[in-house]
Short mmCIF file of C-alpha atoms and ligand atoms in Angstrom, two decimals:
data_model
loop_
_atom_site.label_atom_id
_atom_site.label_comp_id
_atom_site.label_asym_id
_atom_site.label_seq_id
_atom_site.Cartn_x
_atom_site.Cartn_y
_atom_site.Cartn_z
CA MET A 1 0.00 0.00 -0.02
CA SER A 2 1.42 3.50 -0.77
CA GLY A 3 1.71 6.19 1.92
CA ALA A 4 -0.93 8.05 0.13
CA ASP A 5 -3.59 5.32 0.54
CA MET A 6 -2.62 4.90 4.23
CA SER A 7 -2.73 8.56 5.25
CA GLY A 8 -6.22 9.10 3.56
CA ALA A 9 -4.60 12.04 1.62
CA GLY A 10 -4.56 11.77 -2.01
CA MET A 11 -5.10 14.18 -4.96
CA ILE A 12 -4.23 17.86 -4.48
CA ALA A 13 -7.31 20.04 -4.08
CA ASN A 14 -5.58 23.41 -3.60
CA LEU A 15 -2.09 25.01 -3.47
CA THR A 16 -0.96 28.18 -1.65
CA SER A 17 2.56 29.64 -1.45
CA THR A 18 3.99 32.16 1.01
CA GLY A 19 7.23 32.11 -0.82
CA ALA A 20 8.82 30.44 2.12
CA ALA A 21 6.64 27.35 2.09
CA LEU A 22 3.97 25.59 -0.09
CA THR A 23 0.75 24.47 1.53
CA ILE A 24 -1.08 21.71 -0.20
CA THR A 25 -4.55 20.99 0.78
CA TRP A 26 -5.58 17.33 -0.30
CA GLN A 27 -9.10 16.50 -1.51
CA SER A 28 -9.60 14.74 1.85
CA GLY A 29 -9.51 18.16 3.40
CA GLU A 30 -6.05 17.64 5.27
CA ALA A 31 -3.30 20.11 4.60
CA VAL A 32 0.34 19.87 4.74
CA THR A 33 3.07 22.56 4.59
CA PHE A 34 6.39 21.88 2.70
CA PRO A 35 9.09 24.35 3.47
CA ALA A 36 11.09 25.77 0.41
CA ILE A 37 14.42 24.30 1.23
CA TRP A 38 12.87 20.69 1.76
CA LEU A 39 11.13 21.02 -1.75
CA ARG A 40 14.35 22.35 -3.36
CA ASP A 41 16.47 19.62 -1.90
CA ASN A 42 14.11 17.09 -3.40
CA CYS A 43 14.49 18.33 -6.82
CA ARG A 44 15.13 15.36 -9.23
CA CYS A 45 16.22 17.29 -12.32
CA ALA A 46 19.24 16.28 -14.19
CA ALA A 47 21.25 19.13 -12.72
CA CYS A 48 20.44 18.19 -9.15
CA ARG A 49 20.59 14.41 -9.33
CA HIS A 50 22.54 11.98 -11.53
CA PRO A 51 20.00 10.74 -13.97
CA GLY A 52 21.30 7.17 -13.88
CA ASN A 53 21.66 6.56 -10.10
CA GLY A 54 19.58 9.34 -8.57
CA GLN A 55 22.52 10.45 -6.33
CA ARG A 56 22.81 14.12 -5.44
CA LEU A 57 25.28 16.19 -7.55
CA TYR A 58 25.54 19.20 -5.34
CA GLU A 59 26.51 20.15 -1.71
CA ILE A 60 23.98 21.84 0.60
CA THR A 61 26.27 24.93 0.41
CA ASP A 62 25.85 25.22 -3.34
CA LEU A 63 22.18 26.14 -2.79
CA PRO A 64 21.20 29.85 -2.15
CA ALA A 65 20.99 30.26 1.60
CA THR A 66 17.59 31.87 1.28
CA LEU A 67 15.22 30.10 -1.24
CA ASN A 68 11.86 31.39 -2.17
CA ILE A 69 9.13 30.06 -4.44
CA ARG A 70 8.87 32.60 -7.18
CA GLU A 71 5.97 30.82 -8.98
CA VAL A 72 4.05 27.61 -8.45
CA ALA A 73 1.70 26.08 -11.07
CA ARG A 74 -0.33 22.98 -11.44
CA GLN A 75 0.53 20.81 -14.45
CA SER A 76 -1.79 18.98 -16.73
CA ASP A 77 -0.62 15.68 -15.33
CA GLY A 78 -1.69 16.64 -11.82
CA GLY A 79 1.91 17.36 -10.63
CA ILE A 80 3.20 20.81 -9.86
CA LYS A 81 6.08 23.12 -11.20
CA ILE A 82 7.90 25.49 -9.03
CA VAL A 83 10.27 28.25 -10.18
CA TRP A 84 12.73 29.36 -7.65
CA ALA A 85 14.19 32.71 -6.56
CA PRO A 86 16.78 34.04 -6.35
CA ASP A 87 17.87 31.68 -9.19
CA THR A 88 15.42 30.75 -11.71
CA HIS A 89 15.88 26.89 -11.22
CA VAL A 90 12.78 24.76 -12.04
CA THR A 91 11.50 21.80 -10.10
CA ASN A 92 8.67 19.42 -10.99
CA PHE A 93 6.93 17.17 -8.52
CA SER A 94 4.35 14.45 -9.46
CA GLU A 95 1.26 14.26 -7.41
CA SER A 96 1.98 10.79 -6.29
CA TRP A 97 5.53 11.64 -5.13
CA LEU A 98 4.13 14.47 -3.03
CA THR A 99 1.48 12.19 -1.37
CA GLU A 100 3.97 9.51 -0.63
CA HIS A 101 6.38 12.18 1.04
CA ASP A 102 3.48 13.93 3.01
CA LEU A 103 5.10 15.51 6.04
CA SER A 104 1.79 15.88 8.10
CA ALA A 105 1.88 14.08 11.47
CA SER A 106 -0.85 11.62 10.41
CA ALA A 107 0.99 10.61 7.19
CA ARG A 108 4.22 10.33 8.91
CA LYS A 109 2.69 8.13 11.59
CA SER A 110 0.96 5.85 8.90
CA ARG A 111 4.41 5.35 7.25
CA LYS A 112 6.00 3.84 10.41
CA LYS A 113 6.07 0.17 10.60
CA LYS A 114 4.09 -1.05 13.52
CA PRO A 115 5.26 -4.20 15.19
CA THR A 116 2.81 -6.86 15.80
CA LEU A 117 3.15 -7.59 19.46
CA TRP A 118 2.80 -11.28 20.56
CA SER A 119 2.93 -13.45 23.57
CA LYS A 120 2.64 -17.11 24.33
CA SER A 121 -0.79 -17.16 22.84
CA ILE A 122 0.66 -16.79 19.37
CA GLY A 123 1.34 -20.53 19.61
CA ASN A 124 0.85 -22.15 16.18
CA ALA A 125 0.09 -18.79 14.48
CA LYS A 126 3.79 -18.01 14.68
CA PRO A 127 5.53 -17.13 11.35
CA VAL A 128 6.58 -20.24 9.51
CA GLY A 129 8.26 -20.74 6.14
CA ASP A 130 9.03 -23.78 4.33
CA TRP A 131 12.64 -23.52 3.04
CA ARG A 132 12.00 -25.56 -0.08
CA GLN A 133 9.16 -23.24 -1.09
CA MET A 134 11.15 -20.06 -0.08
CA VAL A 135 14.03 -20.82 -2.41
CA ALA A 136 11.69 -21.81 -5.31
CA ASP A 137 9.12 -18.99 -5.01
CA PRO A 138 10.11 -15.43 -4.25
CA ALA A 139 6.46 -14.70 -3.18
CA ALA A 140 6.84 -17.35 -0.48
CA GLU A 141 10.12 -15.87 0.70
CA LEU A 142 8.65 -12.47 0.87
CA ALA A 143 5.56 -13.70 2.83
CA PHE A 144 8.00 -15.16 5.34
CA LEU A 145 10.07 -12.04 5.45
CA ASP A 146 7.03 -9.93 5.95
CA ALA A 147 5.77 -11.93 8.78
CA TYR A 148 9.36 -12.11 10.32
CA HIS A 149 9.52 -8.30 10.18
CA ALA A 150 6.20 -7.89 11.85
CA HIS A 151 6.80 -10.34 14.62
CA GLY A 152 10.63 -9.99 14.97
CA PHE A 153 11.12 -13.77 14.35
CA GLY A 154 10.13 -16.68 12.15
CA LEU A 155 10.64 -20.35 11.91
CA ILE A 156 11.95 -21.92 8.67
CA ARG A 157 11.11 -25.62 8.32
CA HIS A 158 12.38 -28.39 6.13
CA SER A 159 15.87 -26.97 5.36
CA PRO A 160 18.67 -29.57 4.85
CA THR A 161 20.02 -31.30 7.99
CA VAL A 162 23.63 -31.00 6.78
CA PRO A 163 26.18 -28.86 8.79
CA GLU A 164 26.67 -25.29 7.61
CA THR A 165 23.09 -24.99 6.31
CA VAL A 166 22.70 -22.11 8.62
CA LEU A 167 25.23 -20.12 6.53
CA ASN A 168 23.42 -20.85 3.39
CA ILE A 169 20.22 -19.61 4.93
CA GLY A 170 21.97 -16.62 6.42
CA ASN A 171 23.64 -15.65 3.12
CA HIS A 172 20.34 -16.20 1.29
CA LEU A 173 18.35 -13.83 3.37
CA GLY A 174 21.21 -11.32 4.13
CA PHE A 175 24.95 -11.37 4.81
CA VAL A 176 26.56 -13.45 7.59
CA ARG A 177 28.62 -11.51 9.90
CA VAL A 178 31.97 -13.09 11.01
CA THR A 179 32.87 -12.65 14.72
CA ASN A 180 35.55 -14.26 17.02
CA TYR A 181 33.24 -17.24 17.04
CA GLY A 182 33.78 -17.54 13.32
CA ALA A 183 31.16 -17.29 10.69
CA LEU A 184 29.18 -20.03 12.51
CA PHE A 185 29.12 -21.34 15.98
CA ASP A 186 28.13 -24.84 17.19
CA VAL A 187 25.76 -24.95 20.08
CA MET A 188 26.47 -28.16 21.82
CA SER A 189 27.67 -29.35 25.20
CA VAL A 190 31.48 -29.35 25.26
CA PRO A 191 34.08 -29.74 27.98
CA ASN A 192 35.57 -26.31 29.29
CA PRO A 193 32.97 -24.14 27.51
CA ASN A 194 33.76 -20.45 27.26
CA ASN A 195 30.05 -19.69 27.22
CA LEU A 196 27.18 -21.14 29.10
CA ALA A 197 25.51 -21.68 25.75
CA PHE A 198 28.05 -24.61 25.32
CA THR A 199 26.77 -26.40 28.38
CA PRO A 200 23.41 -28.32 28.80
CA ILE A 201 22.38 -25.65 31.35
CA GLY A 202 18.99 -23.88 30.58
CA LEU A 203 19.40 -20.43 29.37
CA GLY A 204 16.93 -17.65 30.29
CA VAL A 205 15.68 -15.40 27.53
CA HIS A 206 18.33 -13.12 26.30
CA SER A 207 19.69 -11.00 23.35
CA ASP A 208 22.95 -12.59 21.91
CA ASN A 209 26.18 -10.73 22.23
CA PRO A 210 25.15 -7.27 23.62
CA TYR A 211 28.86 -6.88 24.24
CA ARG A 212 29.51 -6.33 20.55
CA ASP A 213 29.29 -2.90 18.94
CA PRO A 214 27.17 -3.06 16.87
CA THR A 215 25.17 -5.94 18.55
CA PRO A 216 24.32 -8.62 15.96
CA GLY A 217 21.00 -7.60 14.39
CA VAL A 218 19.70 -10.98 13.56
CA GLN A 219 20.54 -14.42 14.96
CA LEU A 220 19.75 -17.78 13.22
CA LEU A 221 19.80 -21.08 15.05
CA HIS A 222 19.59 -24.23 12.78
CA CYS A 223 18.83 -27.53 14.36
CA LEU A 224 20.93 -30.62 13.22
CA GLU A 225 20.06 -32.94 16.11
CA SER A 226 17.56 -32.86 18.93
CA ASP A 227 17.40 -36.17 20.54
CA ALA A 228 18.41 -35.19 24.02
CA PRO A 229 15.44 -34.80 26.47
CA GLY A 230 14.75 -31.12 27.16
CA GLY A 231 16.41 -28.29 25.21
CA ASP A 232 13.15 -26.67 24.07
CA THR A 233 13.34 -23.22 22.60
CA LEU A 234 11.89 -20.28 24.51
CA LEU A 235 10.97 -17.00 22.76
CA VAL A 236 9.68 -13.70 24.30
CA ASP A 237 8.67 -10.60 22.47
CA GLY A 238 10.93 -7.97 24.01
CA PHE A 239 8.83 -5.14 22.52
CA ASN A 240 5.67 -6.58 24.13
CA SER A 241 7.46 -6.79 27.55
CA ALA A 242 8.80 -3.32 27.27
CA THR A 243 5.30 -2.15 26.50
CA ILE A 244 4.07 -3.82 29.60
CA LEU A 245 6.83 -2.19 31.62
CA ARG A 246 5.94 1.21 30.28
CA GLN A 247 2.34 0.58 31.29
CA GLU A 248 2.98 -0.80 34.80
CA ASP A 249 5.98 1.44 35.72
CA PRO A 250 6.64 4.35 33.38
CA ALA A 251 9.59 5.75 35.37
CA ALA A 252 11.40 2.28 35.26
CA PHE A 253 10.87 2.24 31.56
CA ASP A 254 12.15 5.67 31.23
CA LEU A 255 15.23 4.80 33.32
CA LEU A 256 16.13 1.85 31.13
CA THR A 257 15.87 4.04 28.02
CA ARG A 258 18.35 6.63 29.44
CA ILE A 259 20.98 4.85 31.57
CA PRO A 260 23.38 2.57 29.66
CA VAL A 261 24.98 -0.40 31.17
CA ASN A 262 28.21 -2.29 30.26
CA PHE A 263 28.33 -5.67 28.79
CA ARG A 264 31.38 -7.92 28.51
CA PHE A 265 32.66 -11.13 27.18
CA ARG A 266 36.00 -12.58 27.67
CA ALA A 267 37.73 -15.54 26.09
CA GLU A 268 41.43 -16.35 25.38
CA ASP A 269 41.22 -14.50 22.01
CA ALA A 270 38.63 -11.86 22.82
CA GLU A 271 37.87 -8.96 25.19
CA LEU A 272 34.64 -7.50 24.15
CA ASN A 273 32.88 -4.62 25.76
CA ALA A 274 29.94 -2.58 24.73
CA ARG A 275 27.68 -0.06 26.65
CA GLN A 276 24.04 0.41 25.84
CA THR A 277 20.60 0.90 27.20
CA LEU A 278 18.36 -2.12 27.84
CA ILE A 279 15.55 -0.49 25.98
CA SER A 280 15.94 2.00 23.07
CA VAL A 281 13.33 4.32 21.73
CA ASP A 282 13.04 6.60 18.67
CA GLU A 283 12.37 10.16 18.38
CA ASP A 284 8.62 9.47 18.93
CA GLY A 285 9.22 7.42 21.96
CA ASP A 286 8.35 4.20 20.11
CA ILE A 287 10.30 1.04 21.24
CA VAL A 288 12.92 0.05 18.77
CA GLY A 289 15.33 -2.14 20.69
CA VAL A 290 15.46 -4.41 23.73
CA HIS A 291 18.72 -5.88 24.77
CA PHE A 292 18.87 -8.16 27.72
CA ASN A 293 21.44 -10.77 28.87
CA ASN A 294 22.11 -11.62 32.45
CA ARG A 295 25.12 -13.61 31.73
CA SER A 296 26.93 -10.82 29.99
CA LEU A 297 25.79 -7.84 31.81
CA ASP A 298 28.82 -6.20 33.37
CA TRP A 299 28.86 -3.37 35.86
CA LEU A 300 26.69 -0.29 35.89
CA ASP A 301 28.91 2.83 35.43
CA ALA A 302 26.28 5.38 36.60
CA PRO A 303 26.04 8.14 39.25
CA PRO A 304 25.48 6.46 42.63
CA GLU A 305 21.99 7.77 43.10
CA MET A 306 20.91 6.11 39.86
CA VAL A 307 22.12 2.73 40.99
CA GLU A 308 19.22 1.57 43.14
CA PRO A 309 16.46 2.90 40.84
CA TRP A 310 18.19 1.24 37.87
CA PHE A 311 18.61 -2.11 39.46
CA ALA A 312 14.86 -1.88 40.48
CA ALA A 313 13.91 -1.17 36.91
CA TYR A 314 15.97 -3.99 35.59
CA ARG A 315 14.42 -6.34 38.04
CA LYS A 316 11.09 -5.22 36.97
CA LEU A 317 11.85 -5.78 33.14
CA ALA A 318 13.33 -9.28 34.05
CA ASP A 319 10.25 -10.15 36.08
CA ILE A 320 8.03 -9.28 33.04
CA LEU A 321 10.27 -11.20 30.60
CA HIS A 322 9.98 -14.32 32.83
CA ARG A 323 6.16 -14.30 32.99
CA PRO A 324 4.93 -17.52 31.57
CA GLU A 325 2.09 -15.85 29.64
CA GLY A 326 4.74 -14.13 27.38
CA GLU A 327 6.86 -17.19 26.79
CA LEU A 328 6.43 -19.12 23.55
CA ILE A 329 7.94 -22.70 23.91
CA PHE A 330 8.53 -24.96 21.02
CA ARG A 331 11.01 -27.78 20.00
CA LEU A 332 13.32 -27.30 17.09
CA GLU A 333 13.45 -30.40 15.07
CA PRO A 334 16.30 -31.28 12.63
CA GLY A 335 16.01 -29.08 9.59
CA ASP A 336 14.37 -26.22 11.53
CA CYS A 337 16.00 -22.86 11.61
CA VAL A 338 14.63 -20.01 13.93
CA VAL A 339 15.48 -16.53 12.63
CA MET A 340 15.36 -13.87 15.35
CA GLN A 341 15.61 -10.05 15.44
CA ASN A 342 18.25 -10.06 18.23
CA ASP A 343 17.05 -6.63 19.56
CA ARG A 344 13.57 -7.81 19.87
CA ALA A 345 12.71 -11.53 20.09
CA LEU A 346 14.67 -12.77 23.11
CA HIS A 347 15.49 -16.37 23.06
CA GLY A 348 16.47 -19.02 25.66
CA ARG A 349 16.19 -22.81 26.15
CA THR A 350 15.34 -25.36 28.77
CA GLU A 351 18.16 -27.47 30.17
CA PHE A 352 18.74 -30.71 28.33
CA ASP A 353 20.33 -34.11 29.22
CA PRO A 354 23.28 -34.80 26.93
CA SER A 355 23.78 -38.30 28.44
CA ARG A 356 20.47 -39.42 26.88
CA GLY A 357 20.71 -38.10 23.40
CA ARG A 358 22.43 -35.58 21.17
CA ARG A 359 21.52 -31.98 20.69
CA HIS A 360 23.40 -29.96 18.03
CA LEU A 361 22.50 -26.58 16.73
CA GLN A 362 24.53 -24.24 14.59
CA GLY A 363 24.17 -20.51 14.75
CA CYS A 364 25.15 -17.49 12.85
CA TYR A 365 24.48 -13.69 12.78
CA VAL A 366 23.41 -11.51 9.99
CA ASP A 367 22.86 -7.76 9.87
CA LYS A 368 19.31 -6.32 9.87
CA ASP A 369 19.87 -4.05 6.86
CA GLY A 370 20.63 -7.06 4.53
CA MET A 371 17.37 -8.59 5.48
CA ASP A 372 15.48 -5.46 5.11
CA SER A 373 17.01 -4.89 1.68
CA ARG A 374 16.19 -8.48 0.67
CA ALA A 375 12.49 -8.07 1.34
CA ARG A 376 12.46 -4.65 -0.56
CA VAL A 377 14.20 -6.16 -3.54
CA LEU A 378 11.81 -9.16 -3.59
CA ARG A 379 8.83 -6.86 -3.43
CA ARG A 380 10.26 -4.77 -6.32
CA ARG A 381 10.87 -7.53 -8.49
CA LEU A 382 7.45 -9.13 -7.88
CA ALA A 383 5.85 -5.76 -8.67
CA GLU A 384 7.78 -5.58 -11.84
CA GLN A 385 6.80 -9.05 -12.91
CA LYS A 386 3.19 -8.16 -12.12
CA GLY A 387 3.53 -4.94 -14.38
CA VAL A 388 4.99 -6.87 -17.25
CA ALA A 389 2.24 -9.49 -16.99
CA ALA A 390 -0.50 -6.92 -16.77
C1 OGA L 1 22.84 -19.39 21.95
C2 OGA L 1 21.64 -19.82 22.61
C3 OGA L 1 19.95 -21.54 22.58
C4 OGA L 1 19.80 -22.99 22.42
O1 OGA L 1 23.63 -20.24 21.49
O2 OGA L 1 22.91 -18.26 21.82
O3 OGA L 1 20.97 -19.16 23.12
O4 OGA L 1 18.63 -23.38 22.03
N1 OGA L 1 21.24 -21.17 22.44
O5 OGA L 1 20.78 -23.76 22.66
ZN1 ZN L 2 17.02 20.59 -9.82
ZN1 ZN L 3 21.63 -17.04 22.68
#
């Protein structure tokens, strides 16, 4: 759906210019004011943007410091033409471009992706994709990615049960990030583990590696063997938990968005430190990240008077994350791969008994931008195909 459809705006009903800004009234009755500098900086003429790649050909300092709309006129195709002062540069906008870039509060709100919050009750309605279909059919892959993006996780079924499949999946959906664990890491019980993940101990829900800067955006865990009793996967929607915290204790929520804490991981070949808040919000106050890891949380480097309130808030968030009604529990079978947005879908596992069966997962990390891009490219290609077919 285009921004225009979602905002309820649409065709231009009226134009007025003060010289310093242009106000468009849409046929819906809603109005938006575009400042002159914003309109000029969006000029797509061949002198302003490279015709082949659309990249800007000038520096901001090349534009007149004070720009004015000398003339504005409606065109026969519905678009508008602006002639600028003090230079006589000409800029054309189509009607659809203007509706898609409407700066009104309602249009800006409607363009934001809204996460679909979930809890244990999502159960069998969780996002699932079939790997064989996903590689054969771009529409199936895009459907999986859309559901993944809305929920912050998805389960891929029926992938090969051969080692390193996780890298093929990661590099298909995005780009695998290499770390000191290598491109992939084996999750199994080993002697002298440098991480509790490599023991049979249960793991409370967490984000992986908050001690990295940047923290991995997406984690994949692919199951090769799951014969050992136990070892079920736990998932909690960190955005839902943070939303509950905001409702139940707004001051605690606020503290966790403002006071960062240190995270740390040490191994023979690694000394990793990063500092971040447990909850991140954007400029509108919307929740955009939750990082939680009791194992690698290091020390709180904060003014003494903030320490007790911060710990109380941390405990409150942990308490909400541990509520059974939030926790989705399922068992990974060989060939299953769970894909998790690492700053949202927090994961854990129940303990398992390695003396009574094998359990072997392989994991890797990919960055969020690669997966976002993949979804946009698939959507563009599918739309182009539809256009050709029509
Ligand atoms: C991990 C982890 C979960 C599991 O390796 O990061 O959380 O199911 N593993 O073993
Ligand atoms: Zn131009
Ligand atoms: Zn983990």
